Amino acid sequence: VGCDRSKNLVDICGEKHFQAFVCDALSVPIRSGSCDACISIAVIHHFSTAERRLATIRELARLLRPGGTALIYVWAMEQEYKNQKSKYLKEKNGSKNKDREMNTDIAQRPLNDQGSDNSSQDSAWSDQLLNDLKDESCGAKPVADFRLPVHTNRTSFHSQDLLVPWHLKGGTKKKEESVDTVVVPGASKELQELSPVFHRYYHVFCEGELEAVCRSLDCVRVQKSYYDQGNWCVILEKL
């Protein structure tokens, strides 16, 4: 069973005879302990606070039965890792893949809820985590005037919190730019050409950050933590 904030994407799932429904990743109307496995791909990095990111993982754990597992993928600050560039960077000068939605954000399956009795404790912990992580090790630059930087697609990240442009298909773009696209069914050529550029919020994770958030929850055990093509990934087990 899949869920997403986008009704249009859920409708597409229905047309393909998949089970899916609309909901928010912070509020999933599924019974506690009812899932053998959950997948959250390219979702948690869209939440703008440490508290919300922690709450989504706690909700993911709530959905799992004891012994159940969850797989989480988030975008990595380190798009070049162990001297290897990620697919995201390599596609900067690629051919037909340039107009494809960013590889880390193709499949979105939000599976999470606001959190429970430990919210104040988790809030204090996550604030501390955020402060601990905002050091020189990640190479992130602080945002002095509270305006988020806009990322240049297919380039390395210079800030952990940023906006990534989403160009609707048909919009004007420079020849050398790589853009993300969305098909607008039934739209006229004029509408497509006037389509705006949207900016999506991302919090890109530094090495160890996702694992540290997961380990703060007593109800799960981190089975595995690894890097995969510009993403930090964790496999959790419900205790």
Tab-separated table of C-alpha atoms in Angstrom:
chain	number	residue	atom	x	y	z
A	1	VAL	CA	0.000	0.000	0.000
A	2	GLY	CA	1.410	3.357	-1.017
A	3	CYS	CA	0.645	6.878	0.130
A	4	ASP	CA	1.593	10.341	-1.044
A	5	ARG	CA	0.642	13.975	-0.557
A	6	SER	CA	-0.048	14.304	-4.286
A	7	LYS	CA	-3.555	13.271	-5.330
A	8	ASN	CA	-2.464	13.168	-8.966
A	9	LEU	CA	0.286	10.659	-8.229
A	10	VAL	CA	-2.091	8.550	-6.158
A	11	ASP	CA	-4.594	8.638	-9.039
A	12	ILE	CA	-1.889	7.302	-11.363
A	13	CYS	CA	-1.322	4.432	-8.920
A	14	GLY	CA	-5.059	3.690	-9.029
A	15	GLU	CA	-5.038	3.631	-12.823
A	16	LYS	CA	-2.251	1.053	-12.645
A	17	HIS	CA	-4.304	-0.989	-10.143
A	18	PHE	CA	-2.017	-0.325	-7.204
A	19	GLN	CA	-3.397	0.380	-3.738
A	20	ALA	CA	-2.593	3.936	-2.659
A	21	PHE	CA	-4.127	6.815	-0.749
A	22	VAL	CA	-3.477	10.485	-0.034
A	23	CYS	CA	-2.013	11.470	3.311
A	24	ASP	CA	0.737	13.480	4.933
A	25	ALA	CA	3.964	11.785	5.972
A	26	LEU	CA	3.440	13.200	9.462
A	27	SER	CA	-0.005	11.640	9.764
A	28	VAL	CA	-0.506	8.152	8.349
A	29	PRO	CA	-3.919	6.585	9.125
A	30	ILE	CA	-2.661	3.023	9.454
A	31	ARG	CA	-2.950	0.918	12.615
A	32	SER	CA	0.155	0.676	14.808
A	33	GLY	CA	2.206	-2.491	14.399
A	34	SER	CA	0.386	-3.556	11.243
A	35	CYS	CA	3.205	-3.419	8.668
A	36	ASP	CA	5.852	-6.061	7.981
A	37	ALA	CA	7.984	-3.530	6.142
A	38	CYS	CA	7.925	0.177	5.268
A	39	ILE	CA	9.832	2.161	2.678
A	40	SER	CA	10.490	5.895	2.817
A	41	ILE	CA	12.389	7.027	-0.264
A	42	ALA	CA	13.291	10.695	-0.794
A	43	VAL	CA	10.697	11.950	1.688
A	44	ILE	CA	12.285	12.893	5.003
A	45	HIS	CA	14.732	15.364	3.454
A	46	HIS	CA	11.742	17.577	2.547
A	47	PHE	CA	10.879	18.291	6.211
A	48	SER	CA	12.223	21.640	7.338
A	49	THR	CA	12.959	21.011	11.025
A	50	ALA	CA	14.893	18.440	13.002
A	51	GLU	CA	11.740	17.817	15.071
A	52	ARG	CA	9.677	16.905	12.031
A	53	ARG	CA	12.382	14.707	10.558
A	54	LEU	CA	12.590	12.834	13.855
A	55	ALA	CA	8.789	12.576	14.037
A	56	THR	CA	8.590	10.978	10.584
A	57	ILE	CA	11.025	8.252	11.586
A	58	ARG	CA	9.185	7.656	14.850
A	59	GLU	CA	5.943	7.285	12.894
A	60	LEU	CA	7.626	4.890	10.498
A	61	ALA	CA	8.582	2.780	13.510
A	62	ARG	CA	5.024	2.974	14.886
A	63	LEU	CA	3.649	1.366	11.741
A	64	LEU	CA	5.973	-1.650	11.997
A	65	ARG	CA	5.207	-4.875	13.822
A	66	PRO	CA	7.956	-6.139	16.193
A	67	GLY	CA	10.688	-7.578	13.996
A	68	GLY	CA	9.467	-5.558	11.015
A	69	THR	CA	11.955	-3.560	8.965
A	70	ALA	CA	12.063	-0.122	7.349
A	71	LEU	CA	14.256	1.267	4.586
A	72	ILE	CA	14.948	5.013	4.535
A	73	TYR	CA	16.695	6.995	1.790
A	74	VAL	CA	17.548	10.705	2.072
A	75	TRP	CA	19.633	12.961	-0.112
A	76	ALA	CA	23.295	13.243	0.928
A	77	MET	CA	25.285	16.422	1.329
A	78	GLU	CA	28.213	14.395	0.010
A	79	GLN	CA	27.480	13.972	-3.690
A	80	GLU	CA	31.103	12.991	-4.162
A	81	TYR	CA	32.027	10.190	-1.770
A	82	LYS	CA	35.233	8.161	-1.602
A	83	ASN	CA	36.431	9.890	-4.781
A	84	GLN	CA	33.330	8.775	-6.685
A	85	LYS	CA	30.781	11.217	-8.099
A	86	SER	CA	27.108	10.360	-7.645
A	87	LYS	CA	24.838	9.643	-10.576
A	88	TYR	CA	23.239	13.036	-9.902
A	89	LEU	CA	26.512	14.856	-10.610
A	90	LYS	CA	27.460	12.592	-13.512
A	91	GLU	CA	24.187	13.384	-15.301
A	92	LYS	CA	25.015	17.090	-15.496
A	93	ASN	CA	26.182	16.661	-19.070
A	94	GLY	CA	24.144	13.559	-19.791
A	95	SER	CA	21.918	13.185	-22.817
A	96	LYS	CA	18.311	12.108	-22.540
A	97	ASN	CA	18.361	11.887	-18.767
A	98	LYS	CA	18.737	15.646	-18.341
A	99	ASP	CA	15.001	16.278	-18.331
A	100	ARG	CA	14.170	13.499	-15.925
A	101	GLU	CA	13.161	14.138	-12.359
A	102	MET	CA	16.117	13.988	-10.014
A	103	ASN	CA	17.108	10.402	-9.421
A	104	THR	CA	16.785	10.629	-5.652
A	105	ASP	CA	13.247	11.932	-5.814
A	106	ILE	CA	11.534	9.708	-8.387
A	107	ALA	CA	9.734	7.401	-5.950
A	108	GLN	CA	8.127	9.145	-3.012
A	109	ARG	CA	6.391	6.959	-0.466
A	110	PRO	CA	5.709	8.939	2.708
A	111	LEU	CA	5.126	6.586	5.620
A	112	ASN	CA	5.203	8.627	8.837
A	113	ASP	CA	3.189	10.745	11.885
A	114	GLN	CA	3.609	13.298	14.456
A	115	GLY	CA	4.969	11.950	17.473
A	116	SER	CA	3.997	10.907	20.821
A	117	ASP	CA	4.667	11.361	24.486
A	118	ASN	CA	8.389	11.902	23.999
A	119	SER	CA	7.957	15.012	21.847
A	120	SER	CA	9.535	17.454	24.330
A	121	GLN	CA	12.435	15.116	25.043
A	122	ASP	CA	12.924	14.419	21.343
A	123	SER	CA	12.706	18.129	20.623
A	124	ALA	CA	15.509	18.899	23.047
A	125	TRP	CA	17.564	16.011	21.675
A	126	SER	CA	17.030	16.997	18.055
A	127	ASP	CA	17.977	20.616	18.784
A	128	GLN	CA	21.215	19.343	20.316
A	129	LEU	CA	21.798	17.062	17.333
A	130	LEU	CA	21.239	19.947	14.941
A	131	ASN	CA	23.748	22.099	16.825
A	132	ASP	CA	26.273	19.269	16.946
A	133	LEU	CA	26.000	18.620	13.226
A	134	LYS	CA	26.311	22.242	12.125
A	135	ASP	CA	30.076	22.334	12.314
A	136	GLU	CA	32.826	22.546	9.747
A	137	SER	CA	32.924	18.789	9.073
A	138	CYS	CA	30.069	18.842	6.601
A	139	GLY	CA	31.266	21.872	4.672
A	140	ALA	CA	27.848	23.534	4.910
A	141	LYS	CA	27.632	27.307	4.966
A	142	PRO	CA	25.313	29.008	7.481
A	143	VAL	CA	22.465	31.093	6.091
A	144	ALA	CA	23.084	34.527	7.599
A	145	ASP	CA	19.897	36.329	6.581
A	146	PHE	CA	17.423	33.423	6.835
A	147	ARG	CA	16.963	33.295	3.054
A	148	LEU	CA	17.564	29.819	1.713
A	149	PRO	CA	20.054	29.466	-1.155
A	150	VAL	CA	18.743	28.169	-4.481
A	151	HIS	CA	20.647	25.140	-5.680
A	152	THR	CA	22.063	24.834	-9.193
A	153	ASN	CA	20.919	21.473	-10.509
A	154	ARG	CA	23.507	18.732	-11.031
A	155	THR	CA	26.121	20.469	-8.869
A	156	SER	CA	27.545	19.798	-5.419
A	157	PHE	CA	25.720	21.166	-2.375
A	158	HIS	CA	27.073	24.140	-0.452
A	159	SER	CA	24.364	24.295	2.188
A	160	GLN	CA	22.410	21.666	4.104
A	161	ASP	CA	19.168	23.624	3.829
A	162	LEU	CA	18.303	24.840	0.356
A	163	LEU	CA	15.717	25.184	-2.386
A	164	VAL	CA	15.951	23.059	-5.530
A	165	PRO	CA	14.291	24.426	-8.709
A	166	TRP	CA	11.538	22.390	-10.335
A	167	HIS	CA	11.014	23.497	-13.943
A	168	LEU	CA	7.729	22.535	-15.548
A	169	LYS	CA	8.159	21.024	-18.998
A	170	GLY	CA	8.028	23.645	-21.717
A	171	GLY	CA	9.387	26.415	-19.516
A	172	THR	CA	12.260	28.493	-20.808
A	173	LYS	CA	15.721	27.299	-19.823
A	174	LYS	CA	19.276	27.836	-20.890
A	175	LYS	CA	20.606	25.298	-23.320
A	176	GLU	CA	23.278	24.013	-20.951
A	177	GLU	CA	20.995	23.736	-17.923
A	178	SER	CA	19.745	20.430	-16.652
A	179	VAL	CA	16.214	20.735	-15.342
A	180	ASP	CA	13.564	18.675	-13.638
A	181	THR	CA	10.328	18.167	-15.511
A	182	VAL	CA	6.685	17.515	-14.801
A	183	VAL	CA	4.211	16.537	-17.496
A	184	VAL	CA	1.024	18.597	-17.303
A	185	PRO	CA	-1.652	16.418	-18.963
A	186	GLY	CA	-3.923	18.266	-21.366
A	187	ALA	CA	-2.185	21.614	-20.964
A	188	SER	CA	-1.988	23.837	-24.013
A	189	LYS	CA	1.328	24.773	-25.557
A	190	GLU	CA	0.856	28.333	-24.325
A	191	LEU	CA	0.278	27.144	-20.763
A	192	GLN	CA	3.294	24.872	-20.886
A	193	GLU	CA	5.498	27.737	-22.067
A	194	LEU	CA	4.250	29.972	-19.245
A	195	SER	CA	4.735	27.306	-16.602
A	196	PRO	CA	6.521	28.637	-13.517
A	197	VAL	CA	9.589	27.323	-11.755
A	198	PHE	CA	8.809	25.905	-8.317
A	199	HIS	CA	11.337	25.672	-5.521
A	200	ARG	CA	11.280	22.597	-3.300
A	201	TYR	CA	12.814	22.653	0.146
A	202	TYR	CA	15.531	20.095	0.936
A	203	HIS	CA	17.586	19.342	4.006
A	204	VAL	CA	20.506	17.295	2.699
A	205	PHE	CA	21.996	14.943	5.290
A	206	CYS	CA	25.637	14.806	6.331
A	207	GLU	CA	27.397	11.502	6.912
A	208	GLY	CA	26.146	9.910	10.127
A	209	GLU	CA	23.239	12.306	10.600
A	210	LEU	CA	20.404	9.998	9.533
A	211	GLU	CA	21.847	7.118	11.540
A	212	ALA	CA	22.165	9.334	14.630
A	213	VAL	CA	18.514	10.379	14.398
A	214	CYS	CA	17.433	6.746	14.045
A	215	ARG	CA	19.555	5.608	16.982
A	216	SER	CA	17.848	8.187	19.214
A	217	LEU	CA	14.672	6.086	19.114
A	218	ASP	CA	14.554	3.271	21.673
A	219	CYS	CA	11.990	1.270	19.703
A	220	VAL	CA	14.238	0.472	16.718
A	221	ARG	CA	17.652	-0.967	15.981
A	222	VAL	CA	19.813	0.182	13.077
A	223	GLN	CA	20.587	-2.943	11.054
A	224	LYS	CA	22.599	-1.206	8.384
A	225	SER	CA	23.685	2.297	7.404
A	226	TYR	CA	25.235	2.961	4.011
A	227	TYR	CA	25.779	5.378	1.116
A	228	ASP	CA	24.162	4.774	-2.262
A	229	GLN	CA	24.541	7.075	-5.266
A	230	GLY	CA	24.263	10.397	-3.440
A	231	ASN	CA	21.913	9.124	-0.734
A	232	TRP	CA	22.350	8.172	2.916
A	233	CYS	CA	20.385	5.028	3.672
A	234	VAL	CA	19.365	3.184	6.810
A	235	ILE	CA	17.652	-0.166	7.400
A	236	LEU	CA	15.804	-0.282	10.737
A	237	GLU	CA	14.340	-3.158	12.716
A	238	LYS	CA	11.408	-2.654	15.114
A	239	LEU	CA	12.212	-3.978	18.595
